[in-house]
Amino acid sequence: MGLVESGKLPKPLTSLLNTSRKYSIWIFQWGLACCAIEMGAALGSPRYDVMRLGVIPLPASPRQADLVCISGTVTDKMVPAIRRLYDQMPDPKYVISMGSCANCGGPYWDSYSVTKGVDQIIPVDVYVPGCPPRPEALLEGIVLLQERIGKEDMAARWKGDPIVVS
Amino acid sequence: MIPLSSPETTEAPEAEAPATDEAREELVAALTTELGDAVVGSHIRTGDDVWVRVTRDAWREAGLVARDHLGFRYFEFLSALDWLPSPFGKNEDSPTDPPPTPSTDIVTGYAGGDTRFQVFARLHSFSQKLGLTLKVDIPDDDLRIDTWLPVFAGVNWHEREVLEMFGITFTGHPHLVKLYLPGEFEGYPLRKDFPLLARHVKPWPGIVDVEPMPAGDEPAEPDATDASDAAEGGDA
Amino acid sequence: MAAITERQKLAYANAQAADGRVNLEFETDEGMTLNMGPQHPATHGTLRIVLKLDGEQVISCEPVMGYMHRGYEKLTEVRTYPQVTTLVNRIDWLGSFANEVPFILAAEKLMDIEAPPRAQWIRTLLFEMSRIANISLFVGDMALHIGAMTAAFYAFRDREYVLNQIESATGGRFHPNFDRIGGLKDDLPKGWIVDTKASMERIRDFCDEMETLVEGNEIFQARTRGVGVIPADVAMAYGLSGANLRASGVDWDLRRDQPVGLAWNEVDWHVWTHPDGDSFSRFWVRLQEIRESTKIIDQLLDGLPSGAIMAKVPRIIKVPEGEAWVATENPLGEMGYYVVSKGDLGPFRVKIRTASFNNVAVVPWVTRGVYVPDVVTILASLYFILGDIDR
């Protein structure tokens, strides 16, 4: 642990750790709107079967999760809860923003009660576009995230200052 | 090969229309006899629907009469209307042109009205298979009305919604607090003078609806089936 | 032992504070307060329920809504009629096509036009298919809340067959946006009828499977029978609709009793009711509804008329002045639009009457005095969708 934080981890060990991390992602399902059903189809249905990618969709709480998938419309009333969830997750943590609403507000771009993009409150790693995206699109997003985790410098992720989004 | 079903479908409602219209006229008459002068307006669209406007004092009475004497035991919804034309237009105009000066004339809908705000509710009668829309004027300087909670229990959240969206208070409601929006939200969103700020910051880019209509400009003949229709017929 | 960095300390403090805020669960003189949601598996998304408990019994229950409030009624006022169609798809996101139909019908009523018969029949077809897509997920979901996960997987599996057919006809798995004022966007593709019939066979098999797997299960019956009883007069005063109303013994189905021009009256089907009004009867009625839907679809496919799919409508749609109310029997219950038009490109005011809003209003009444685990089954059996409550 100390090696990781001080950034003195040997390179082969880093890639080994990264490989094991990327194939054991515990994903927390923060289903909000329409996209939640497509996320459910991607994570829970036998047709798409996300577990073959090494993603485990059943953490009991955000404290056990590595990745959260924000799927659906984020309203201003929901924002504190999402921020809270993100605070509860252990580092290193990743965020997928699924669907146009979570990306930028989507069809509710002019609404008085919708937050125009979840990236206003938490840092997002992967944006999955669509309204709603097909389950395949979410799987693609997860695969892209795994690629990114594989190439990551762990020390930077571990030690780096929190990304502040105000 | 496949019969066109249009003759039956179009004829059936037309045959019924006069009968149901009588029922609606009877309904308005019954309401008038029960409520007297409190019925200040009504409108009947033949074979379709009926609107009745009552005075504010008789609002709860009207609900009770409809429920107990006229058989309207099913509560559909309660909401409000703001008849002020939107001061911001519909944001459908060109973003470069100056905005058109909106009129401030208040033109109310069916069954008339004298005020900017109206509360309206819709009830249904299973036995008569009729719907009834009740309307009531709410004066601008006194936005309050009796609650309907003693009439229909389900009205609870609808009244809270109206309070939040229009700022109309329901006297006698025991728990009249906001329903949807977070506590610090200011304003009444469904009032016409509530601006959607995102639209003012960035004009709507899709002003022109460019999608061509499927039927095109030529009138579609009922018997002009294309290839896919024929294939469908073969499949069936 | 590695030193704890400043960032880890911060994260720890943050997490502790967050825990303190999120699970509001404390004892008072009046009993314990338990907070479910806004993100809780039993609330299908983002409904929050604050329960006051006396031991294991619920004293009072207060649903807190608005976590999915997107301001539909305001947004419809700044959109044109075709744009509103796109928007209203997303109210009840499981039965999207069914959301479009009443709005389009209301606009057609104001414009005094009628879609050609073929369009009406295809509308009815897609309407019923979205009902199957919606309710089949309910069946799996209800079992999931009782504790049986298998049924949810089966539901997701078999639902795909219907979604495939919706997609091949409309281009959208979820939000077809296929309805137009005066008709439909397109005709059905080739071979669709045969494929749909095959998928209906699948759905009937799914119903049989669910009957043996879930409905016949002793544990399921013990958890649902006699739980959450809603009498008919309470159901009507709260404005419950759809299967929730029929499960209380009220024989009322807008498809049969208040036809709005679609093709339900052309085919032979049955409205099922159940006298009990408990969680089990709501499940049972919905399961029968899927069967009836497959029957309706099969008959509609056999008798599909030929002809145009679009009436003659102007290129720029301006709806004449007036007010219209159209309600249809959507998968969740009665959904209606009260459209006020002022002769513009877009509606002046649209009041959206959604089924779940009224259905959930009964929750404080029906959960009074029940035990905490039953709250979950009652919520599951009432079957709401958050977008349909909050709009």
Coordinates of N, CA, C and O in Angstrom, one line a residue, chain C residues 137-209:
Chain C
L137 N -42.1 -6.9 -17.3 CA -41.1 -6.5 -16.3 C -41.7 -6.5 -14.9 O -41.0 -6.8 -13.9
F138 N -42.9 -6.1 -14.8 CA -43.5 -6.0 -13.5 C -43.6 -7.4 -12.9 O -43.3 -7.6 -11.7
V139 N -43.9 -8.4 -13.7 CA -44.0 -9.8 -13.1 C -42.7 -10.2 -12.6 O -42.6 -10.7 -11.4
G140 N -41.6 -9.9 -13.3 CA -40.3 -10.3 -12.8 C -39.9 -9.5 -11.6 O -39.3 -10.0 -10.6
D141 N -40.3 -8.2 -11.6 CA -39.9 -7.3 -10.6 C -40.6 -7.6 -9.2 O -40.0 -7.6 -8.2
M142 N -41.9 -8.0 -9.4 CA -42.6 -8.3 -8.2 C -42.0 -9.5 -7.5 O -41.8 -9.6 -6.3
A143 N -41.7 -10.5 -8.3 CA -41.0 -11.7 -7.7 C -39.7 -11.4 -7.1 O -39.3 -11.9 -6.0
L144 N -39.0 -10.4 -7.7 CA -37.7 -10.0 -7.2 C -37.9 -9.4 -5.8 O -37.1 -9.6 -4.9
H145 N -38.9 -8.7 -5.6 CA -39.1 -8.0 -4.3 C -39.6 -9.0 -3.2 O -39.4 -8.8 -2.1
I146 N -40.2 -10.1 -3.7 CA -40.5 -11.2 -2.7 C -39.2 -11.9 -2.4 O -39.1 -12.6 -1.3
G147 N -38.3 -11.9 -3.3 CA -37.0 -12.6 -3.0 C -36.6 -13.6 -4.0 O -35.6 -14.3 -3.8
A148 N -37.4 -13.7 -5.1 CA -37.0 -14.7 -6.1 C -36.4 -14.0 -7.3 O -37.0 -13.2 -8.0
M149 N -35.1 -14.2 -7.5 CA -34.4 -13.5 -8.5 C -34.6 -14.1 -9.9 O -34.5 -13.4 -10.9
T150 N -34.9 -15.4 -10.0 CA -35.0 -16.1 -11.3 C -36.0 -15.4 -12.2 O -35.7 -15.2 -13.4
A151 N -37.1 -15.1 -11.6 CA -38.2 -14.6 -12.5 C -37.8 -13.3 -13.2 O -38.2 -13.0 -14.3
A152 N -36.9 -12.5 -12.5 CA -36.5 -11.2 -13.1 C -35.7 -11.5 -14.3 O -35.8 -10.8 -15.4
F153 N -34.8 -12.5 -14.3 CA -34.0 -12.9 -15.4 C -34.9 -13.3 -16.6 O -34.7 -13.0 -17.7
Y154 N -35.9 -14.2 -16.2 CA -36.8 -14.7 -17.3 C -37.5 -13.5 -17.9 O -37.7 -13.5 -19.1
A155 N -37.9 -12.5 -17.1 CA -38.7 -11.4 -17.6 C -37.8 -10.6 -18.5 O -38.3 -10.2 -19.6
F156 N -36.6 -10.3 -18.1 CA -35.7 -9.6 -19.0 C -35.4 -10.3 -20.3 O -35.3 -9.7 -21.4
R157 N -35.4 -11.7 -20.2 CA -35.1 -12.5 -21.4 C -36.3 -12.4 -22.4 O -36.1 -12.1 -23.6
D158 N -37.5 -12.6 -21.9 CA -38.6 -12.7 -22.8 C -39.1 -11.4 -23.3 O -39.7 -11.3 -24.3
R159 N -38.8 -10.4 -22.5 CA -39.2 -9.0 -22.9 C -38.5 -8.6 -24.1 O -39.0 -7.9 -24.9
E160 N -37.3 -9.1 -24.3 CA -36.5 -8.8 -25.5 C -37.2 -9.1 -26.8 O -37.0 -8.4 -27.8
Y161 N -38.0 -10.2 -26.7 CA -38.7 -10.6 -28.0 C -39.7 -9.6 -28.4 O -39.8 -9.3 -29.6
V162 N -40.3 -9.0 -27.4 CA -41.3 -7.9 -27.8 C -40.5 -6.7 -28.2 O -40.9 -6.0 -29.2
L163 N -39.5 -6.3 -27.5 CA -38.7 -5.1 -27.8 C -38.2 -5.2 -29.2 O -38.1 -4.3 -29.9
N164 N -37.7 -6.4 -29.6 CA -37.2 -6.6 -30.9 C -38.3 -6.3 -32.0 O -38.0 -5.6 -33.0
Q165 N -39.5 -6.7 -31.7 CA -40.6 -6.5 -32.7 C -40.9 -5.0 -32.7 O -41.1 -4.4 -33.8
I166 N -40.9 -4.3 -31.6 CA -41.2 -2.9 -31.5 C -40.0 -2.2 -32.3 O -40.3 -1.3 -33.1
E167 N -38.8 -2.7 -32.1 CA -37.7 -2.0 -32.7 C -37.8 -2.2 -34.2 O -37.5 -1.2 -35.0
S168 N -38.1 -3.4 -34.7 CA -38.1 -3.6 -36.1 C -39.2 -2.8 -36.8 O -39.1 -2.5 -38.0
A169 N -40.2 -2.5 -36.1 CA -41.3 -1.7 -36.7 C -41.0 -0.2 -36.6 O -41.3 0.5 -37.6
T170 N -40.5 0.2 -35.5 CA -40.4 1.7 -35.2 C -39.0 2.2 -35.3 O -38.8 3.4 -35.4
G171 N -38.0 1.3 -35.0 CA -36.7 1.8 -35.0 C -36.2 2.2 -33.6 O -35.0 2.5 -33.4
G172 N -37.1 2.1 -32.6 CA -36.6 2.4 -31.3 C -37.0 1.3 -30.3 O -38.1 0.8 -30.4
R173 N -36.1 0.8 -29.6 CA -36.4 -0.2 -28.6 C -37.3 0.3 -27.5 O -38.2 -0.3 -27.0
F174 N -37.0 1.5 -27.1 CA -37.6 2.1 -25.9 C -38.6 3.2 -26.2 O -39.7 3.2 -25.8
H175 N -38.1 4.2 -27.0 CA -38.9 5.3 -27.2 C -39.2 5.4 -28.7 O -38.4 6.0 -29.5
P176 N -40.3 4.8 -29.2 CA -40.5 4.7 -30.6 C -40.7 6.0 -31.3 O -40.1 6.3 -32.4
N177 N -41.4 6.9 -30.7 CA -41.8 8.2 -31.3 C -42.3 8.0 -32.7 O -41.8 8.6 -33.7
F178 N -43.3 7.1 -32.8 CA -43.7 6.6 -34.1 C -45.0 7.2 -34.5 O -45.3 7.2 -35.7
D179 N -45.7 7.7 -33.6 CA -47.0 8.2 -33.8 C -46.9 9.6 -34.4 O -46.1 10.4 -34.0
R180 N -47.8 9.9 -35.4 CA -47.8 11.3 -35.9 C -49.3 11.7 -35.8 O -50.2 10.9 -35.8
I181 N -49.5 13.0 -35.8 CA -50.9 13.5 -35.9 C -51.4 13.1 -37.2 O -50.9 13.6 -38.3
G182 N -52.5 12.3 -37.2 CA -53.0 11.9 -38.5 C -52.6 10.5 -38.9 O -53.0 10.0 -40.0
G183 N -51.8 9.8 -38.2 CA -51.4 8.5 -38.6 C -50.1 8.1 -38.0 O -49.8 8.3 -36.8
L184 N -49.3 7.4 -38.8 CA -48.0 6.8 -38.3 C -46.9 7.3 -39.2 O -47.1 7.7 -40.3
K185 N -45.7 7.1 -38.6 CA -44.5 7.5 -39.4 C -44.3 6.6 -40.6 O -44.0 7.0 -41.7
D186 N -44.5 5.3 -40.4 CA -44.2 4.4 -41.4 C -45.1 3.2 -41.4 O -45.8 3.0 -40.4
D187 N -45.0 2.4 -42.4 CA -45.8 1.1 -42.4 C -44.9 0.0 -41.7 O -43.8 0.3 -41.4
L188 N -45.6 -1.1 -41.5 CA -44.8 -2.2 -40.9 C -43.8 -2.8 -41.9 O -44.1 -2.8 -43.1
P189 N -42.7 -3.3 -41.4 CA -41.8 -3.9 -42.3 C -42.2 -5.3 -42.8 O -43.1 -5.9 -42.2
K190 N -41.5 -5.8 -43.8 CA -41.9 -7.1 -44.3 C -41.6 -8.2 -43.3 O -40.6 -8.1 -42.6
G191 N -42.4 -9.2 -43.2 CA -42.2 -10.3 -42.4 C -42.5 -10.1 -40.9 O -42.3 -10.9 -40.1
W192 N -43.0 -8.9 -40.6 CA -43.2 -8.5 -39.2 C -44.3 -9.3 -38.6 O -44.2 -9.7 -37.4
I193 N -45.3 -9.6 -39.3 CA -46.5 -10.3 -38.8 C -46.1 -11.7 -38.3 O -46.4 -12.1 -37.2
V194 N -45.3 -12.4 -39.1 CA -44.9 -13.8 -38.8 C -44.1 -13.7 -37.5 O -44.3 -14.5 -36.5
D195 N -43.1 -12.8 -37.5 CA -42.2 -12.7 -36.3 C -43.0 -12.4 -35.1 O -42.7 -12.9 -34.0
T196 N -43.9 -11.5 -35.2 CA -44.7 -11.0 -34.0 C -45.5 -12.2 -33.5 O -45.6 -12.4 -32.3
K197 N -46.1 -13.0 -34.4 CA -46.9 -14.1 -33.9 C -46.0 -15.1 -33.2 O -46.4 -15.6 -32.1
A198 N -44.8 -15.3 -33.7 CA -43.8 -16.2 -33.0 C -43.5 -15.6 -31.6 O -43.4 -16.4 -30.6
S199 N -43.3 -14.3 -31.5 CA -42.9 -13.7 -30.2 C -44.1 -13.8 -29.2 O -43.9 -13.9 -28.0
M200 N -45.3 -13.7 -29.8 CA -46.5 -13.8 -28.9 C -46.6 -15.2 -28.3 O -47.0 -15.4 -27.1
E201 N -46.2 -16.2 -29.1 CA -46.1 -17.6 -28.5 C -45.2 -17.6 -27.4 O -45.4 -18.2 -26.3
R202 N -44.0 -17.0 -27.5 CA -43.0 -16.9 -26.5 C -43.6 -16.3 -25.2 O -43.4 -16.7 -24.1
I203 N -44.4 -15.2 -25.4 CA -44.9 -14.5 -24.3 C -45.9 -15.3 -23.5 O -46.0 -15.4 -22.3
R204 N -46.7 -16.1 -24.3 CA -47.6 -17.0 -23.6 C -46.9 -18.1 -22.8 O -47.3 -18.4 -21.7
D205 N -45.8 -18.6 -23.4 CA -45.0 -19.5 -22.6 C -44.5 -18.9 -21.4 O -44.5 -19.5 -20.3
F206 N -44.1 -17.6 -21.5 CA -43.6 -16.9 -20.3 C -44.6 -16.8 -19.2 O -44.3 -17.0 -18.1
C207 N -45.9 -16.5 -19.7 CA -47.0 -16.4 -18.7 C -47.2 -17.8 -18.0 O -47.3 -17.8 -16.8
D208 N -47.1 -18.8 -18.7 CA -47.3 -20.2 -18.1 C -46.2 -20.4 -17.1 O -46.4 -20.9 -16.0
E209 N -45.0 -20.0 -17.5 CA -43.8 -20.2 -16.7 C -43.9 -19.5 -15.4 O -43.7 -20.0 -14.3

